[in-house]
Short mmCIF file of C-alpha atoms and ligand atoms in Angstrom, two decimals:
data_model
loop_
_atom_site.label_atom_id
_atom_site.label_comp_id
_atom_site.label_asym_id
_atom_site.label_seq_id
_atom_site.Cartn_x
_atom_site.Cartn_y
_atom_site.Cartn_z
CA UNK A 618 -0.46 54.61 1.59
CA UNK A 619 -2.88 51.71 1.52
CA UNK A 620 -1.91 48.95 -0.96
CA UNK A 621 -4.51 47.53 -3.34
CA UNK A 622 -5.33 43.89 -2.60
CA UNK A 623 -5.54 41.46 -5.49
CA UNK A 624 -6.20 38.47 -3.28
CA UNK A 625 -9.04 36.35 -4.62
CA UNK A 626 -10.42 32.97 -3.69
CA UNK A 627 -7.73 30.53 -4.84
CA UNK A 628 -9.03 27.69 -6.96
CA UNK A 629 -7.22 24.37 -6.54
CA UNK A 630 -5.67 22.99 -9.74
CA UNK A 631 -8.12 21.09 -11.91
CA UNK A 632 -5.79 18.07 -12.00
CA UNK A 633 -6.78 17.39 -8.39
CA UNK A 634 -10.25 16.32 -9.58
CA UNK A 635 -9.07 12.72 -9.87
CA UNK A 636 -7.10 12.64 -6.61
CA UNK A 637 -9.03 10.72 -3.96
CA UNK A 638 -7.95 9.47 -0.57
CA UNK A 639 -11.08 8.08 1.01
CA UNK A 640 -9.10 6.48 3.85
CA UNK A 641 -8.33 9.83 5.43
CA UNK A 642 -11.58 11.49 4.25
CA UNK A 643 -13.72 9.07 6.35
CA UNK A 644 -11.53 9.79 9.36
CA UNK A 645 -12.69 13.43 9.33
CA UNK A 646 -16.28 12.33 10.02
CA UNK A 647 -15.06 10.03 12.80
CA UNK A 648 -13.17 12.91 14.41
CA UNK A 649 -16.40 14.91 14.62
CA UNK A 650 -18.07 12.03 16.46
CA UNK A 651 -15.11 11.74 18.81
CA UNK A 652 -15.41 15.41 19.62
CA UNK A 653 -19.00 14.66 20.64
CA UNK A 654 -17.60 12.11 23.11
CA UNK A 655 -18.24 8.90 21.11
CA UNK A 656 -15.71 6.06 21.18
CA UNK A 657 -14.88 4.99 17.63
CA UNK A 658 -13.82 1.45 16.73
CA UNK A 659 -11.16 2.20 14.11
CA UNK A 660 -10.81 -0.41 11.38
CA UNK A 661 -9.83 2.13 8.77
CA UNK A 662 -6.14 2.97 8.77
CA UNK A 663 -3.14 0.71 8.14
CA UNK A 664 -0.93 2.07 10.90
CA UNK A 665 0.03 -0.76 13.30
CA UNK A 666 1.44 1.77 15.78
CA UNK A 667 -2.12 2.88 16.61
CA UNK A 668 -2.60 -0.59 18.12
CA UNK A 669 -0.67 -3.15 20.19
CA UNK A 670 2.41 -3.27 17.91
CA UNK A 671 5.66 -1.69 19.08
CA UNK A 672 8.74 -0.53 17.21
CA UNK A 673 11.67 -2.91 17.87
CA UNK A 674 13.88 -1.07 20.43
CA UNK A 675 17.13 -1.71 18.53
CA UNK A 676 15.84 0.43 15.68
CA UNK A 677 15.10 3.33 18.00
CA UNK A 678 18.59 2.99 19.50
CA UNK A 679 20.20 3.04 16.04
CA UNK A 680 18.41 6.24 15.04
CA UNK A 681 19.08 7.88 18.40
CA UNK A 682 22.77 6.99 18.09
CA UNK A 683 22.87 8.43 14.56
CA UNK A 684 21.47 11.71 15.82
CA UNK A 685 23.89 11.84 18.77
CA UNK A 686 26.76 11.05 16.38
CA UNK A 687 25.87 14.13 14.38
CA UNK A 688 24.22 12.43 11.39
CA UNK A 689 21.80 15.30 11.15
CA UNK A 690 22.79 16.90 7.88
CA UNK A 691 21.70 16.14 4.33
CA UNK A 692 22.43 12.61 3.23
CA UNK A 693 23.58 11.60 -0.27
CA UNK A 694 20.58 11.83 -2.60
CA UNK A 695 20.40 8.07 -3.09
CA UNK A 696 20.93 7.35 0.59
CA UNK A 697 23.69 6.40 3.02
CA UNK A 698 26.03 3.60 1.89
CA UNK A 699 25.38 1.23 4.82
CA UNK A 700 21.63 1.28 4.15
CA UNK A 701 22.10 0.78 0.41
CA UNK A 702 24.38 -2.22 1.03
CA UNK A 703 21.86 -3.79 3.41
CA UNK A 704 19.05 -3.32 0.86
CA UNK A 705 21.18 -4.85 -1.90
CA UNK A 706 21.86 -7.93 0.25
CA UNK A 707 18.16 -8.18 1.09
CA UNK A 708 16.92 -8.05 -2.50
CA UNK A 709 19.63 -10.45 -3.63
CA UNK A 710 18.37 -12.89 -0.98
CA UNK A 711 15.00 -12.60 -2.73
CA UNK A 712 16.61 -13.53 -6.03
CA UNK A 713 16.67 -10.10 -7.68
CA UNK A 714 19.65 -9.73 -10.02
CA UNK A 715 20.77 -7.22 -12.67
CA UNK A 716 20.35 -4.31 -10.26
CA UNK A 717 21.10 -0.89 -11.72
CA UNK A 718 20.06 1.45 -8.96
CA UNK A 719 19.05 1.41 -5.31
CA UNK A 720 17.80 4.54 -3.57
CA UNK A 721 16.17 5.56 -0.32
CA UNK A 722 13.03 7.67 -0.30
CA UNK A 723 10.55 9.13 2.19
CA UNK A 724 8.54 5.94 2.21
CA UNK A 725 7.37 3.92 -0.76
CA UNK A 726 5.04 6.86 -1.35
CA UNK A 727 7.82 9.21 -2.42
CA UNK A 728 9.64 6.44 -4.29
CA UNK A 729 6.60 5.67 -6.40
CA UNK A 730 5.97 9.32 -7.07
CA UNK A 731 9.56 9.83 -8.25
CA UNK A 732 9.64 6.71 -10.39
CA UNK A 733 6.29 7.40 -12.05
CA UNK A 734 7.25 11.07 -12.60
CA UNK A 735 10.52 10.02 -14.24
CA UNK A 736 8.65 7.85 -16.75
CA UNK A 737 5.15 8.99 -17.57
CA UNK A 738 4.25 11.87 -19.89
CA UNK A 739 0.91 13.64 -19.81
CA UNK A 740 -1.72 11.65 -21.70
CA UNK A 741 0.11 8.31 -21.33
CA UNK A 742 -1.12 5.65 -18.97
CA UNK A 743 0.04 3.11 -16.42
CA UNK A 744 -2.07 0.09 -15.56
CA UNK A 745 -3.22 0.15 -11.95
CA UNK A 746 -5.21 -2.53 -10.19
CA UNK A 747 -8.93 -2.22 -9.50
CA UNK A 748 -9.47 -2.12 -6.57
CA UNK A 749 -6.24 -0.27 -5.82
CA UNK A 750 -4.29 1.42 -3.10
CA UNK A 751 -5.39 5.00 -3.89
CA UNK A 752 -1.92 6.52 -3.85
CA UNK A 753 -1.11 4.97 -7.24
CA UNK A 754 -3.97 6.63 -9.09
CA UNK A 755 -3.55 9.87 -7.10
CA UNK A 756 0.07 10.23 -8.26
CA UNK A 757 -0.86 9.36 -11.84
CA UNK A 758 -3.71 11.88 -11.76
CA UNK A 759 -1.23 14.57 -10.65
CA UNK A 760 0.98 13.67 -13.61
CA UNK A 761 -1.89 14.08 -16.05
CA UNK A 762 -1.82 10.38 -16.97
CA UNK A 763 -4.96 8.77 -18.35
CA UNK A 764 -6.60 6.33 -15.91
CA UNK A 765 -6.25 2.68 -16.99
CA UNK A 766 -7.14 -0.01 -14.49
CA UNK A 767 -7.10 -3.80 -14.67
CA UNK A 768 -9.44 -6.13 -12.85
CA UNK A 769 -8.50 -8.03 -9.72
CA UNK A 770 -10.80 -11.03 -9.91
CA UNK A 771 -12.74 -11.60 -6.71
CA UNK A 772 -13.94 -15.00 -7.96
CA UNK A 773 -10.30 -16.08 -8.35
CA UNK A 774 -9.00 -15.11 -4.91
CA UNK A 775 -8.47 -11.55 -6.13
CA UNK A 776 -5.70 -12.57 -8.53
CA UNK A 777 -5.13 -10.13 -11.43
CA UNK A 778 -7.21 -10.91 -14.52
CA UNK A 779 -4.51 -11.47 -17.16
CA UNK A 780 -6.86 -11.27 -20.13
CA UNK A 781 -8.08 -7.93 -18.87
CA UNK A 782 -4.48 -6.69 -18.52
CA UNK A 783 -3.69 -7.80 -22.07
CA UNK A 784 -6.85 -6.09 -23.39
CA UNK A 785 -6.05 -2.80 -21.64
CA UNK A 786 -2.51 -2.34 -22.96
CA UNK A 787 -2.36 0.44 -25.56
CA UNK A 788 0.48 2.13 -27.44
CA UNK A 789 0.46 4.77 -24.66
CA UNK A 790 0.82 2.28 -21.80
CA UNK A 791 4.18 2.74 -20.06
CA UNK A 792 3.94 0.47 -17.06
CA UNK A 793 1.92 -1.64 -14.67
CA UNK A 794 1.60 -1.42 -10.90
CA UNK A 795 1.58 -4.74 -9.05
CA UNK A 796 0.93 -4.66 -5.29
CA UNK A 797 1.76 -8.04 -3.76
CA UNK A 798 0.63 -8.74 -1.01
CA UNK A 799 -2.19 -6.52 -1.95
CA UNK A 800 -3.91 -3.59 -0.31
CA UNK A 801 -6.97 -3.63 -0.09
CA UNK A 802 -7.64 -7.31 -0.93
CA UNK A 803 -4.96 -9.11 1.12
CA UNK A 804 -4.23 -11.34 -1.89
CA UNK A 805 -0.81 -12.91 -2.41
CA UNK A 806 -0.01 -13.62 -6.06
CA UNK A 807 1.03 -16.99 -7.38
CA UNK A 808 4.29 -17.57 -9.27
CA UNK A 809 2.27 -18.37 -12.39
CA UNK A 810 0.36 -15.07 -12.23
CA UNK A 811 3.55 -13.08 -11.71
CA UNK A 812 5.28 -14.87 -14.59
CA UNK A 813 2.38 -14.07 -16.88
CA UNK A 814 2.38 -10.39 -15.88
CA UNK A 815 6.14 -10.28 -16.50
CA UNK A 816 5.64 -11.85 -19.92
CA UNK A 817 3.07 -9.19 -20.88
CA UNK A 818 5.47 -6.46 -19.69
CA UNK A 819 8.27 -8.04 -21.74
CA UNK A 820 6.14 -8.22 -24.89
CA UNK A 821 4.85 -4.66 -24.61
CA UNK A 822 7.91 -2.87 -23.20
CA UNK A 823 6.27 -1.95 -19.89
CA UNK A 824 7.98 -1.05 -16.63
CA UNK A 825 6.68 -3.05 -13.67
CA UNK A 826 6.20 -1.08 -10.46
CA UNK A 827 6.28 -3.83 -7.83
CA UNK A 828 4.99 -2.68 -4.45
CA UNK A 829 6.35 -5.34 -2.07
CA UNK A 830 5.82 -3.30 1.14
CA UNK A 831 3.89 -6.18 2.80
CA UNK A 832 6.24 -9.00 1.71
CA UNK A 833 7.09 -10.02 5.28
CA UNK A 834 3.47 -10.08 6.37
CA UNK A 835 2.44 -13.31 4.68
CA UNK A 836 -0.13 -15.06 6.87
CA UNK A 837 -0.22 -18.52 5.28
CA UNK A 838 2.55 -20.88 4.29
CA UNK A 839 3.21 -19.89 0.68
CA UNK A 840 6.39 -17.84 0.22
CA UNK A 841 6.41 -14.30 -1.15
CA UNK A 842 7.85 -14.04 -4.64
CA UNK A 843 9.25 -10.76 -5.94
CA UNK A 844 8.22 -10.38 -9.57
CA UNK A 845 11.66 -8.88 -10.37
CA UNK A 846 13.26 -12.21 -9.42
CA UNK A 847 11.22 -14.01 -12.09
CA UNK A 848 12.12 -11.62 -14.91
CA UNK A 849 15.70 -10.30 -14.67
CA UNK A 850 15.49 -8.86 -18.20
CA UNK A 851 12.27 -6.87 -17.67
CA UNK A 852 12.53 -3.32 -16.24
CA UNK A 853 11.16 -3.54 -12.70
CA UNK A 854 11.23 -1.05 -9.86
CA UNK A 855 10.74 -3.02 -6.64
CA UNK A 856 9.56 -0.90 -3.71
CA UNK A 857 9.81 -1.75 -0.06
CA UNK A 858 10.47 -0.04 3.25
CA UNK A 859 10.33 -0.12 7.03
CA UNK A 860 6.82 1.27 7.52
CA UNK A 861 4.87 -1.94 7.92
CA UNK A 862 7.04 -4.95 8.85
CA UNK A 863 9.44 -2.90 11.00
CA UNK A 864 6.70 -0.82 12.58
CA UNK A 865 8.01 2.68 11.89
CA UNK A 866 5.60 4.24 9.36
CA UNK A 867 6.25 7.70 10.78
CA UNK A 868 9.98 7.52 10.06
CA UNK A 869 9.31 7.57 6.33
CA UNK A 870 11.90 5.01 5.26
CA UNK A 871 11.33 3.39 1.89
CA UNK A 872 13.41 2.34 -1.05
CA UNK A 873 13.32 1.46 -4.71
CA UNK A 874 15.47 -1.04 -6.60
CA UNK A 875 15.68 -0.88 -10.39
CA UNK A 876 16.45 -4.15 -12.16
CA UNK A 877 16.24 -5.31 -15.77
CA UNK A 878 18.21 -5.23 -18.97
CA UNK A 879 21.06 -2.69 -18.49
CA UNK A 880 20.78 -0.87 -21.81
CA UNK A 881 16.98 -0.79 -21.54
CA UNK A 882 16.85 0.99 -18.19
CA UNK A 883 19.89 3.29 -18.42
CA UNK A 884 18.23 6.54 -19.39
CA UNK A 885 15.25 5.88 -17.11
CA UNK A 886 17.63 5.37 -14.17
CA UNK A 887 19.32 8.69 -15.00
CA UNK A 888 15.90 10.36 -14.89
CA UNK A 889 15.15 8.84 -11.48
CA UNK A 890 18.54 10.02 -10.16
CA UNK A 891 17.87 13.50 -11.47
CA UNK A 892 14.61 13.67 -9.49
CA UNK A 893 16.28 12.19 -6.40
CA UNK A 894 18.88 14.98 -6.53
CA UNK A 895 16.20 17.62 -7.09
CA UNK A 896 14.56 16.71 -3.77
CA UNK A 897 17.94 16.59 -1.93
CA UNK A 898 17.60 13.41 0.18
CA UNK A 899 15.32 11.48 2.49
CA UNK A 900 15.53 11.78 6.30
CA UNK A 901 19.11 10.93 7.25
CA UNK A 902 18.89 9.71 10.88
CA UNK A 903 16.14 7.20 10.10
CA UNK A 904 18.21 5.69 7.27
CA UNK A 905 20.44 4.34 10.05
CA UNK A 906 17.61 1.98 11.02
CA UNK A 907 17.77 0.11 7.70
CA UNK A 908 20.79 -2.11 8.37
CA UNK A 909 19.77 -3.06 11.92
CA UNK A 910 16.25 -3.75 10.63
CA UNK A 911 17.24 -5.99 7.74
CA UNK A 912 20.22 -7.69 9.39
CA UNK A 913 19.30 -7.63 13.10
CA UNK A 914 16.85 -9.77 15.11
CA UNK A 915 13.57 -10.52 13.34
CA UNK A 916 11.76 -11.91 16.42
CA UNK A 917 9.10 -9.22 16.43
CA UNK A 918 7.90 -10.41 13.03
CA UNK A 919 6.83 -13.77 14.44
CA UNK A 920 4.67 -12.02 17.02
CA UNK A 921 3.27 -9.58 14.45
CA UNK A 922 2.29 -12.40 12.08
CA UNK A 923 0.77 -14.46 14.91
CA UNK A 924 -1.41 -11.55 15.98
CA UNK A 925 -2.42 -10.78 12.41
CA UNK A 926 -3.24 -14.40 11.65
CA UNK A 927 -5.59 -14.62 14.65
CA UNK A 928 -7.20 -11.28 13.70
CA UNK A 929 -7.54 -12.33 10.07
CA UNK A 930 -9.25 -15.58 11.11
CA UNK A 931 -11.61 -13.69 13.42
CA UNK A 932 -12.41 -11.24 10.60
CA UNK A 933 -13.16 -13.94 8.03
CA UNK A 934 -15.30 -15.88 10.52
CA UNK A 935 -17.25 -12.73 11.41
CA UNK A 936 -17.83 -11.81 7.76
CA UNK A 937 -18.96 -15.30 6.88
CA UNK A 938 -21.50 -15.39 9.72
CA UNK A 939 -22.93 -11.94 8.98
CA UNK A 940 -25.97 -11.75 6.71
CA UNK A 941 -25.45 -10.27 3.21
CA UNK A 942 -21.67 -10.45 3.61
CA UNK A 943 -19.03 -12.54 1.84
CA UNK A 944 -15.27 -12.39 2.13
CA UNK A 945 -12.29 -13.86 0.28
CA UNK A 946 -9.80 -14.78 3.00
CA UNK A 947 -6.79 -12.45 2.94
CA UNK A 948 -3.42 -14.21 2.85
CA UNK A 949 -1.12 -11.28 3.48
CA UNK A 950 -0.93 -7.71 4.81
CA UNK A 951 -3.65 -6.69 7.28
CA UNK A 952 -6.64 -5.89 5.12
CA UNK A 953 -9.84 -7.66 4.15
CA UNK A 954 -12.16 -6.49 1.39
CA UNK A 955 -15.54 -8.10 2.09
CA UNK A 956 -18.48 -7.70 -0.25
CA UNK A 957 -21.97 -6.64 0.81
CA UNK A 958 -25.26 -7.35 -0.84
CA UNK A 959 -27.07 -4.17 0.26
CA UNK A 960 -29.58 -1.83 -1.35
CA UNK A 961 -27.61 1.38 -0.58
CA UNK A 962 -24.22 2.61 -1.80
CA UNK A 963 -21.18 1.41 0.11
CA UNK A 964 -20.38 5.01 1.02
CA UNK A 965 -23.79 5.50 2.57
CA UNK A 966 -23.41 2.13 4.29
CA UNK A 967 -20.09 2.96 6.00
CA UNK A 968 -21.26 6.45 6.97
CA UNK A 969 -24.42 5.11 8.58
CA UNK A 970 -22.49 2.29 10.26
CA UNK A 971 -20.15 4.90 11.70
CA UNK A 972 -22.94 7.16 12.90
CA UNK A 973 -25.02 4.37 14.44
CA UNK A 974 -22.48 1.80 15.68
CA UNK A 975 -19.31 3.92 15.74
CA UNK A 976 -17.48 1.36 13.63
CA UNK A 977 -15.11 3.00 11.16
CA UNK A 978 -14.33 1.21 7.88
CA UNK A 979 -13.62 2.60 4.42
CA UNK A 980 -16.05 2.22 1.51
CA UNK A 981 -14.90 0.22 -1.49
CA UNK A 982 -15.51 3.05 -3.93
CA UNK A 983 -12.56 4.78 -2.25
CA UNK A 984 -10.38 2.07 -3.80
CA UNK A 985 -12.23 1.61 -7.06
CA UNK A 986 -14.25 -1.58 -7.50
CA UNK A 987 -16.18 -3.33 -10.25
CA UNK A 988 -19.39 -1.47 -11.15
CA UNK A 989 -22.38 -2.81 -9.31
CA UNK A 990 -20.34 -4.38 -6.50
CA UNK A 991 -20.19 -2.99 -2.97
CA UNK A 992 -17.26 -3.60 -0.66
CA UNK A 993 -15.63 -2.12 2.39
CA UNK A 994 -12.01 -2.28 3.39
CA UNK A 995 -11.27 -3.50 6.86
CA UNK A 996 -7.85 -2.98 8.42
CA UNK A 997 -7.84 -5.78 11.02
CA UNK A 998 -5.10 -4.29 13.21
CA UNK A 999 -7.07 -3.72 16.46
CA UNK A 1000 -6.95 -6.38 19.19
CA UNK A 1001 -9.48 -9.18 19.20
CA UNK A 1002 -11.76 -7.59 21.81
CA UNK A 1003 -12.06 -4.42 19.70
CA UNK A 1004 -12.56 -6.39 16.49
CA UNK A 1005 -15.24 -8.51 18.15
CA UNK A 1006 -17.14 -5.41 19.29
CA UNK A 1007 -16.82 -3.91 15.81
CA UNK A 1008 -18.08 -7.07 14.07
CA UNK A 1009 -20.95 -7.39 16.57
CA UNK A 1010 -21.87 -3.81 15.65
CA UNK A 1011 -21.65 -4.61 11.94
CA UNK A 1012 -23.83 -7.71 12.32
CA UNK A 1013 -26.43 -5.83 14.36
CA UNK A 1014 -26.44 -2.97 11.84
CA UNK A 1015 -27.04 -5.25 8.88
CA UNK A 1016 -29.67 -7.28 10.73
CA UNK A 1017 -31.53 -4.13 11.80
CA UNK A 1018 -31.49 -2.52 8.34
CA UNK A 1019 -31.33 -5.18 5.67
CA UNK A 1020 -31.77 -8.75 6.93
C1 PLP B 490 0.28 -0.93 -0.70
C2 PLP B 490 0.94 0.20 -0.01
N1 PLP B 490 2.01 0.77 -0.56
C3 PLP B 490 2.63 1.80 0.03
C4 PLP B 490 2.17 2.32 1.23
C5 PLP B 490 2.87 3.50 1.83
O1 PLP B 490 4.12 3.10 2.29
P1 PLP B 490 5.15 4.14 2.91
O2 PLP B 490 4.80 4.34 4.35
O3 PLP B 490 6.46 3.41 2.76
O4 PLP B 490 5.08 5.38 2.12
C6 PLP B 490 1.07 1.76 1.85
C7 PLP B 490 0.54 2.30 3.13
O5 PLP B 490 -0.49 1.96 3.60
C8 PLP B 490 0.45 0.67 1.21
O6 PLP B 490 -0.62 0.08 1.76
#
């Protein structure tokens, strides 16, 4: 007997309307061009492994050994003890005290998702930077949180605008996301700025979500300061991981560290642990890379920073000598967020640049930006020859169309 089919076109959930990930969306267009035989100059994605950066061999050996030693089952939900101990020592070196939980996750991405899910109810809000790394607002959109963004001030080296933060806090605001060093601006925040953010969080009972994933990729001489170290009483979840500085983004190793007043964070920590258990654990073999990464040789970092510094300088020079372009010099991570004085939208600009010059960058609207301004995000990971070709293409494009 033939069964009756009730299969209809499946509509995606309406909550996805606010989920954007322009970084990968632009890549789809580039793939089409590649299929037509064009060579794309990729300045779009923050994966160092696509370029001349190599995973330190001792990390590969540690994970291989773990697999051969049979560490292939489920791990404890919070992570394996040796990794947790190494993370504790690391964050204590950064001055973070009053630690109430440490846990390993599938990258900072999963950690943030878990920690926001454990806190935020539908209709509440968490302050996110504008421009932002799109994952923050994507997760909050999935949770049904109301968007609430604070200004990163381009005229002040992209430091957070503290008056704007203060103005945006409402009775429904539960937390604030602080990415330092910042994606997409490359800004590194001053002690004073961080202290002032911590003070606002203290006054208004907010949780700080501190994304420190780029803390070892500081390109100038100022040190990185973890906001949690400045405010031991304030609830802070500090996120970090191996993706960027230890060159293993595909291994999905991240962690979160909850600090703050013990009584204040207790029930929140229980909620986080509940969600960690519900998703079983993060990848066990790759957790065995954490101790060798944090406690082993750090030589590769010197080379990584040297390469990035040279590429940052080249990027800033190129932007400053290109018509209609200005750029605040990034001080950390591997992104620049130059501004363009052009008569078309930044999305149209990057699409046309891709089609005509095969240079792939991501439009600023993909990150949120102040109305009326037009930016693109550049990931300056490719070698200098590739960057030079890309910036020559950019300059020619602007000269041909708008100069
Ligand atoms: C600011 C920021 N946070 C988090 C992530 C994702 O980190 P993970 O690979 O640990 O999930 C990225 C990746 O580009 C990032 O730029």
